[in-house]
């Protein structure tokens, strides 16, 4: 069975989970579910990034020791993942013993090997330069701007401070050519294309060696054989992707999942994943992940989402207000994945009423109610389908080929658009065949038309279920589709639901409808 290993970034525990976090993990969840339904052996990893100065500071502000603090906030992220119905296989915390061992061994492996220029990959020196705690990143003078009050800030807006301390360095500069070669030979390694070009330009501009240890605080993984140093939090954090598949036990069955098929990240953390991480892995002699996709950022009604502006969108509130699956749908349908997007309640209500309540919801409600009333609550006999009926059903089932390509490209909005074209076709099929008329003129044909439509809905629900698993499970329950009959191997008219299958009772609407003013 082919494997599929997909990862989310691990979330900093200095903050409460918000819509941005939910968005990244949602994208991975939909991919994980799609691949599972498509017969793959999937490993879906998420978790929390718990070391570093930022977390240490956040804990100190609350006068709590960092471990108690991280226990609490990490749990909030786990709660979010459960509330959003994310089907993760593992939730890693960087404070776990398995991870600390893994980081120390990865460090040793890198340190023992030479760079492509025959020099030690790790050396001790002194760091003197700018550091932004908020980004947990080092910046050069040229990358800084004047911020409010004449203070120096990074291009991300994060305040920087000057630090000078002994530090181990990773010889990143020696890896420039290998990185560029990898990008050239693997054009799909970084997506979308525009972001790939940015990374290539950055690396072509030359790389500085990277400071990978700190001595002025303690909240981190100790550097092996030098207890004055802790590891730079990004080296620690990135290592989670291999820890979770068994590193350093490369004989472990889990290691079979490496290299990851996809690291999903936000655009703000692409450099860490597409430059530093591949360089660390090459230095350690490990295979590189197959792809890194950087998605865009959400703003709230036109404004950057930030705690200080006070416009953070709480995913728990949203799901209470609109329902979970509608939110999952909206986030992936509204904005081309990879672009930035603006969140607005108006747009949300408009889309949910149009695409879900009207298009998909009405289709199911109309067809299943007609079957319930006119066919004794059972999937009717097909009476031999006509060519157009087969074409209709298999047209839906057949779009799995194109969907696979779109999902491999993380084009979620296009995948949903494609499925919804077929939802539109199904509604047209209802109107054109008017089964309510046939009831009087040709009851057998009415039954074939309703049978065809039920099959259409079953196939549409199969394709939609990675995006809206609960809502589609309700469709399946209403139609009597068993739990083990919900994989993509059941697509198509040759896997049809048996005539005579009992509906679960009087059909209930699957999607809520909202008043326009609820979006104001
Ligand atoms: N801890 C690091 C990642 C380490 S991975 C080895 C980190 N954590 S984070 O909690 O700050 O951010 C995690 C993810 O949330 C990032 O992918 C980021 O892009 C995403 N988002 C945070 N705010 C966002 C929006 N407003 N919109 C969309 N995604 C955003 O970075």
XYZ file of C-alpha atoms and ligand atoms in Angstrom:
551
model
C 0.000 0.000 0.000
C 1.460 3.377 -0.860
C 2.180 5.683 2.074
C 1.371 9.323 2.575
C 2.976 11.348 5.354
C 1.648 14.871 5.865
C 2.637 17.330 8.591
C 1.401 20.617 10.007
C 3.773 23.123 11.549
C 3.913 22.609 15.291
C 2.260 25.512 17.040
C 3.880 27.867 19.498
C 2.271 27.552 22.872
C 2.640 31.235 23.743
C -0.832 31.978 22.438
C -4.402 30.725 22.219
C -5.263 28.770 19.068
C -6.881 30.936 16.376
C -8.263 30.637 12.881
C -4.798 30.745 11.269
C -3.761 27.622 13.171
C -7.024 25.887 12.367
C -6.566 26.724 8.674
C -3.151 25.078 8.318
C -4.258 21.902 10.075
C -7.570 21.789 8.206
C -5.755 21.708 4.878
C -3.702 18.741 6.115
C -6.749 16.998 7.526
C -8.572 17.185 4.211
C -5.531 15.773 2.423
C -5.126 13.010 5.011
C -8.786 12.034 4.711
C -8.693 12.156 0.917
C -5.613 9.940 0.747
C -7.081 7.440 3.249
C -10.300 7.170 1.251
C -8.125 6.693 -1.815
C -6.552 3.624 -0.210
C -3.269 5.078 1.053
C -1.563 4.286 4.322
C -1.595 7.770 5.844
C 0.355 9.306 8.698
C -0.892 12.751 9.703
C 1.192 14.640 12.256
C 0.502 17.782 14.231
C 1.664 19.087 17.595
C 3.130 21.911 19.626
C 6.438 23.795 19.614
C 7.174 24.336 23.274
C 10.741 25.568 23.689
C 12.400 28.919 23.081
C 12.552 32.373 24.492
C 9.054 33.333 23.387
C 7.432 30.516 25.344
C 9.754 31.020 28.299
C 8.737 34.711 28.399
C 5.021 33.938 28.078
C 5.248 31.527 31.016
C 7.227 34.041 33.085
C 4.594 36.719 32.434
C 2.045 34.403 34.004
C 4.449 33.434 36.796
C 4.128 29.767 35.897
C 6.986 27.386 35.286
C 7.375 26.697 31.557
C 6.428 23.020 31.727
C 3.151 23.620 33.578
C 2.429 26.456 31.164
C 3.125 24.362 28.070
C 1.070 21.443 29.425
C -1.911 23.731 29.636
C -1.617 25.515 26.296
C -0.625 22.414 24.376
C -3.887 20.897 25.562
C -5.769 23.868 24.041
C -4.294 22.994 20.653
C -5.266 19.379 21.079
C -8.775 20.490 21.998
C -8.913 22.622 18.862
C -7.806 19.674 16.740
C -10.535 17.513 18.264
C -13.197 20.224 17.992
C -12.387 20.660 14.293
C -12.562 16.877 13.740
C -8.911 16.719 12.634
C -7.930 13.114 12.077
C -4.292 13.328 13.232
C -2.434 10.081 13.894
C 0.107 11.627 16.243
C 0.309 14.809 18.283
C 3.914 15.599 19.116
C 5.151 17.903 21.870
C 8.750 19.058 21.677
C 9.078 18.633 25.446
C 8.621 14.847 25.142
C 11.596 12.599 25.897
C 11.412 10.951 22.444
C 11.924 14.346 20.861
C 14.767 15.499 23.060
C 16.696 12.305 22.287
C 15.933 12.689 18.600
C 17.217 16.311 18.520
C 20.427 15.427 20.288
C 21.123 12.529 17.977
C 20.351 14.572 14.876
C 22.755 17.249 16.144
C 25.489 14.633 16.647
C 24.915 13.146 13.205
C 25.217 16.562 11.580
C 28.275 17.429 13.680
C 30.045 14.206 12.769
C 29.698 14.767 9.032
C 31.487 17.232 6.797
C 29.931 19.864 4.556
C 30.258 19.524 0.740
C 33.356 21.709 1.035
C 34.991 19.241 3.422
C 34.536 21.333 6.557
C 32.856 20.478 9.854
C 29.111 21.119 9.599
C 28.953 22.560 13.113
C 31.526 24.879 14.714
C 31.702 27.032 17.843
C 31.978 30.813 17.456
C 30.264 33.914 18.762
C 26.985 35.391 17.532
C 26.695 39.144 17.473
C 23.587 40.335 15.710
C 19.861 40.973 15.703
C 17.259 38.548 17.029
C 13.462 38.798 17.044
C 11.960 36.794 19.865
C 8.489 36.953 18.309
C 9.729 35.252 15.132
C 12.449 33.290 16.942
C 14.645 34.371 14.027
C 17.979 36.067 13.376
C 18.066 39.066 11.046
C 20.855 40.888 9.252
C 21.101 44.678 9.372
C 19.889 44.851 5.752
C 16.658 43.047 6.625
C 15.611 45.612 9.237
C 13.325 48.630 8.951
C 12.479 51.568 11.189
C 9.483 50.726 13.305
C 7.295 52.818 15.609
C 9.279 55.192 17.804
C 12.398 54.735 15.680
C 12.837 51.214 17.023
C 14.364 48.683 14.628
C 11.982 45.963 13.473
C 12.153 42.992 11.099
C 10.118 43.081 7.874
C 7.527 40.985 9.723
C 7.060 43.886 12.153
C 8.679 41.979 15.026
C 10.906 43.983 17.380
C 14.564 42.933 17.319
C 17.204 43.001 20.009
C 20.965 42.918 19.716
C 22.472 39.768 21.146
C 26.076 38.767 21.641
C 26.866 35.349 22.960
C 28.900 32.229 22.249
C 27.057 30.090 19.749
C 27.417 26.969 17.659
C 26.977 27.616 13.968
C 25.697 25.404 11.195
C 27.720 25.807 8.011
C 24.709 26.731 5.904
C 26.851 28.699 3.432
C 28.468 25.469 2.220
C 25.072 24.015 1.282
C 24.019 26.725 -1.173
C 24.857 24.794 -4.348
C 23.304 21.564 -3.145
C 20.117 23.409 -2.246
C 19.944 25.159 -5.608
C 20.544 21.872 -7.390
C 17.741 20.261 -5.402
C 15.314 23.068 -6.291
C 16.279 22.811 -9.970
C 15.933 19.042 -10.101
C 12.672 19.009 -8.148
C 10.515 21.803 -9.522
C 7.564 20.772 -7.317
C 9.568 20.777 -4.101
C 8.327 24.253 -3.150
C 4.832 25.492 -3.981
C 3.168 27.719 -5.029
C 5.503 28.778 -7.880
C 5.743 32.422 -6.808
C 6.979 31.362 -3.380
C 9.413 28.923 -4.943
C 10.913 31.752 -6.948
C 11.324 33.840 -3.792
C 13.185 31.020 -2.055
C 15.442 30.354 -5.048
C 16.297 34.072 -5.245
C 17.056 34.170 -1.545
C 19.411 31.194 -1.753
C 21.050 32.490 -4.944
C 21.829 35.679 -3.019
C 24.186 33.679 -0.781
C 23.666 32.096 2.621
C 25.170 33.027 5.964
C 26.040 30.333 8.449
C 23.240 29.874 10.949
C 23.515 30.292 14.689
C 22.047 27.099 16.156
C 22.557 27.417 19.884
C 21.910 29.918 22.663
C 23.453 30.384 26.092
C 21.424 33.177 27.679
C 18.345 31.199 28.637
C 17.555 27.587 29.490
C 14.230 26.603 28.032
C 15.366 24.262 25.290
C 17.071 21.004 24.362
C 20.625 20.824 25.755
C 23.342 20.646 23.121
C 25.075 17.268 23.435
C 28.400 17.497 25.259
C 28.116 21.204 26.055
C 25.663 21.953 28.798
C 26.104 25.727 28.554
C 24.167 25.702 25.271
C 20.623 24.910 24.305
C 19.602 24.307 20.713
C 18.119 27.050 18.561
C 14.370 26.513 18.785
C 13.901 26.141 15.032
C 16.410 23.292 14.772
C 14.604 21.666 17.687
C 11.153 22.317 16.171
C 11.924 21.147 12.630
C 13.318 17.896 13.987
C 9.796 16.964 15.138
C 9.023 15.744 11.624
C 11.561 12.943 11.933
C 11.064 12.279 15.652
C 7.436 11.428 15.019
C 8.346 8.710 12.522
C 10.785 7.030 14.846
C 14.102 8.876 14.469
C 16.700 7.895 15.599
C 15.313 4.343 15.307
C 15.555 4.060 11.572
C 14.786 0.329 11.844
C 11.408 1.238 13.341
C 8.441 0.460 11.067
C 7.366 4.093 11.374
C 10.525 5.245 9.632
C 9.030 3.837 6.424
C 6.951 7.019 6.279
C 10.057 9.150 5.809
C 10.534 11.236 3.689
C 7.343 13.203 4.282
C 5.147 13.687 1.246
C 4.180 17.159 2.332
C 5.097 19.764 4.911
C 2.218 22.243 4.982
C 3.259 25.656 6.281
C 2.191 29.289 6.284
C 4.088 31.686 4.010
C 5.800 33.271 7.032
C 7.729 30.112 7.873
C 8.634 28.907 4.396
C 12.318 29.815 4.651
C 12.771 27.578 7.682
C 11.190 24.646 5.854
C 12.547 25.150 2.351
C 16.091 26.298 3.156
C 17.238 25.451 6.683
C 15.429 22.118 7.109
C 16.579 20.594 3.792
C 20.135 21.756 4.561
C 20.028 20.109 8.014
C 18.679 16.919 6.467
C 21.295 16.842 3.715
C 23.978 17.430 6.329
C 22.629 14.480 8.322
C 22.451 12.306 5.208
C 18.642 11.922 5.232
C 16.230 12.066 2.322
C 14.407 15.374 1.856
C 10.632 15.842 2.131
C 8.945 15.676 -1.254
C 7.169 18.980 -1.020
C 6.675 22.103 1.050
C 3.531 24.127 0.402
C 3.227 27.666 1.769
C -0.328 28.908 2.135
C -1.453 32.516 2.545
C -2.725 34.425 5.528
C -6.228 35.362 6.599
C -7.110 38.916 7.504
C -10.276 39.797 9.423
C -12.642 42.157 7.569
C -9.580 43.666 5.854
C -7.358 43.910 8.933
C -4.323 41.904 9.956
C -5.366 39.491 12.688
C -3.564 40.287 15.899
C -4.032 40.044 19.606
C -3.179 43.719 20.067
C -5.841 44.838 17.546
C -8.229 42.521 19.389
C -9.672 40.980 16.223
C -8.562 37.397 16.686
C -11.067 34.965 15.195
C -11.739 32.155 17.611
C -12.386 28.922 15.727
C -14.418 27.529 18.648
C -16.844 30.496 18.396
C -17.110 30.159 14.636
C -18.032 26.503 14.730
C -20.667 27.202 17.375
C -22.164 29.911 15.235
C -22.084 28.264 11.806
C -21.430 24.583 12.450
C -18.159 22.780 11.921
C -18.453 21.489 8.373
C -19.697 24.796 6.942
C -16.566 26.460 8.380
C -14.340 23.743 6.950
C -15.980 24.269 3.569
C -15.799 28.058 3.640
C -12.116 28.225 4.576
C -11.038 25.992 1.723
C -13.539 27.182 -0.890
C -13.466 30.933 -0.442
C -9.827 31.650 -1.241
C -7.527 30.027 -3.806
C -5.205 28.027 -1.570
C -1.828 29.758 -1.464
C -3.304 33.285 -1.659
C -4.123 35.559 1.232
C -7.791 35.824 2.079
C -10.118 38.110 3.919
C -12.575 36.720 6.421
C -16.009 38.326 6.510
C -19.292 37.131 7.989
C -21.181 38.489 5.004
C -19.129 36.412 2.568
C -19.553 33.434 4.850
C -23.356 33.641 5.042
C -23.564 34.190 1.302
C -21.454 31.181 0.477
C -22.981 28.857 3.037
C -26.516 29.651 1.942
C -25.661 29.422 -1.755
C -23.340 26.441 -2.049
C -24.399 24.390 0.948
C -28.014 25.072 1.942
C -29.252 25.729 -1.617
C -27.096 23.702 -3.965
C -26.043 20.577 -2.094
C -28.519 20.663 0.804
C -31.590 21.146 -1.366
C -30.490 18.472 -3.793
C -30.316 15.892 -1.017
C -33.462 17.100 0.689
C -35.548 17.131 -2.514
C -34.386 13.773 -3.823
C -34.399 11.860 -0.560
C -37.814 13.289 0.397
C -39.265 12.192 -2.965
C -37.841 8.711 -2.438
C -39.156 8.674 1.128
C -42.679 9.668 0.043
C -43.004 7.899 -3.293
C -40.884 4.775 -2.990
C -41.914 3.542 0.458
C -38.744 4.984 2.013
C -36.484 2.610 0.044
C -33.938 3.072 -2.755
C -36.191 2.282 -5.742
C -35.536 -0.302 -8.469
C -33.541 1.064 -11.391
C -35.638 -0.650 -14.121
C -32.565 -0.661 -16.384
C -30.887 2.700 -16.615
C -30.596 4.696 -19.812
C -27.318 5.837 -21.265
C -27.773 9.371 -19.978
C -28.328 8.023 -16.442
C -25.050 6.093 -16.518
C -23.306 9.117 -18.003
C -24.631 11.277 -15.170
C -23.495 8.930 -12.374
C -20.165 8.044 -13.906
C -19.518 11.679 -14.807
C -19.470 12.370 -11.077
C -17.456 9.274 -10.186
C -15.025 9.935 -13.059
C -13.917 13.287 -11.721
C -11.844 11.432 -9.095
C -8.955 11.420 -11.612
C -8.925 15.194 -11.856
C -9.541 15.532 -8.130
C -6.460 13.447 -7.390
C -4.362 15.858 -9.434
C -5.906 18.884 -7.760
C -5.360 17.460 -4.293
C -1.751 16.557 -5.115
C -1.384 20.224 -6.078
C -3.208 21.406 -2.907
C -5.746 23.231 -5.115
C -8.602 22.739 -2.658
C -10.746 25.559 -4.022
C -10.584 24.039 -7.504
C -11.363 20.589 -6.163
C -14.511 21.934 -4.518
C -15.401 23.952 -7.595
C -15.188 20.785 -9.680
C -17.405 18.805 -7.309
C -19.895 21.668 -7.242
C -20.128 21.686 -11.046
C -21.496 18.198 -10.650
C -23.807 19.315 -7.840
C -25.128 21.833 -10.384
C -25.541 19.068 -12.969
C -27.469 17.004 -10.462
C -29.878 19.863 -9.750
C -30.364 20.319 -13.493
C -30.985 16.581 -13.857
C -33.764 16.877 -11.248
C -35.382 19.814 -13.055
C -35.065 18.318 -16.521
C -36.497 14.940 -15.539
C -39.134 16.321 -13.179
C -39.785 13.094 -11.267
C -42.922 14.660 -9.721
C -44.427 14.723 -13.250
C -43.273 11.198 -14.016
C -45.080 9.992 -10.933
C -48.324 10.466 -12.848
C -47.172 9.625 -16.392
C -44.456 6.984 -16.030
C -43.917 5.672 -12.469
C -41.202 3.215 -13.571
C -39.192 6.012 -15.140
C -39.735 8.077 -11.997
C -38.132 5.253 -10.055
C -35.142 5.059 -12.433
C -34.701 8.834 -12.243
C -34.799 8.808 -8.427
C -32.486 5.807 -8.351
C -30.035 7.654 -10.636
C -30.214 10.745 -8.462
C -29.649 8.730 -5.285
C -26.555 7.271 -6.923
C -25.482 10.767 -7.953
C -25.800 11.956 -4.362
C -23.963 8.923 -3.031
C -21.048 9.613 -5.388
C -21.030 13.333 -4.629
C -21.010 12.589 -0.904
C -18.038 10.223 -1.339
C -16.038 12.932 -3.083
C -17.041 15.632 -0.615
C -16.443 13.658 2.563
C -12.767 14.611 3.098
C -13.910 18.237 3.300
C -17.098 17.765 5.318
C -16.869 14.375 7.005
C -19.743 14.825 9.481
C -22.249 16.266 7.064
C -21.491 13.565 4.495
C -21.730 10.869 7.164
C -25.266 12.142 7.784
C -26.058 11.825 4.072
C -24.717 8.266 4.100
C -26.710 7.414 7.220
C -29.905 8.780 5.712
C -29.300 6.683 2.593
C -28.245 3.494 4.366
C -24.660 3.485 3.038
C -22.635 1.333 5.456
C -19.508 2.684 7.105
C -17.253 0.270 5.188
C -18.775 1.409 1.876
C -17.521 4.962 2.036
C -14.107 4.725 0.326
C -13.301 5.869 -3.212
C -13.226 2.220 -4.290
C -17.044 2.432 -4.061
C -17.328 5.189 -6.667
C -19.270 4.537 -9.875
C -22.440 2.841 -11.013
C -20.951 -0.642 -10.685
C -20.803 -0.143 -6.900
C -24.355 1.129 -6.654
C -26.427 0.975 -3.546
C -28.831 -1.980 -3.714
C -32.422 -1.202 -4.618
C -34.553 -1.832 -1.585
C -32.038 -0.306 0.831
C -34.070 1.393 3.520
C -33.659 5.145 4.128
C -33.027 5.970 7.778
C -36.343 7.796 8.156
C -37.796 11.114 7.127
C -34.884 13.034 5.532
C -33.584 15.990 7.524
C -31.741 18.983 6.028
C -27.968 18.521 6.257
C -26.970 22.167 6.115
C -28.379 25.099 8.077
C -29.544 28.273 6.355
C -28.601 31.674 7.778
C -30.425 34.980 7.622
C -28.520 37.556 5.549
C -28.419 39.891 8.555
C -26.559 37.200 10.525
C -23.595 38.126 8.339
C -23.674 41.787 9.386
N 6.262 27.087 15.848
C 6.396 27.587 14.538
C 6.365 26.464 13.522
C 7.393 25.398 13.716
S 7.236 24.139 12.543
C 8.562 23.185 12.699
C 5.255 28.567 14.238
N 4.171 28.482 14.989
S 2.914 29.469 14.915
O 2.029 28.979 15.927
O 3.336 30.821 15.034
O 2.283 29.382 13.507
C 1.852 28.190 12.964
C 1.126 28.361 11.646
O -0.036 29.173 11.765
C 1.981 28.973 10.557
O 1.924 28.120 9.435
C 1.316 30.294 10.272
O 1.448 30.675 8.945
C -0.140 29.983 10.617
N -0.871 31.201 10.834
C -0.798 32.057 11.895
N -1.624 33.123 11.654
C -2.232 32.998 10.456
C -3.234 33.701 9.753
N -3.740 34.848 10.175
N -3.707 33.148 8.597
C -3.269 31.923 8.154
N -2.336 31.238 8.787
C -1.656 31.818 9.853
O 5.388 29.363 13.330
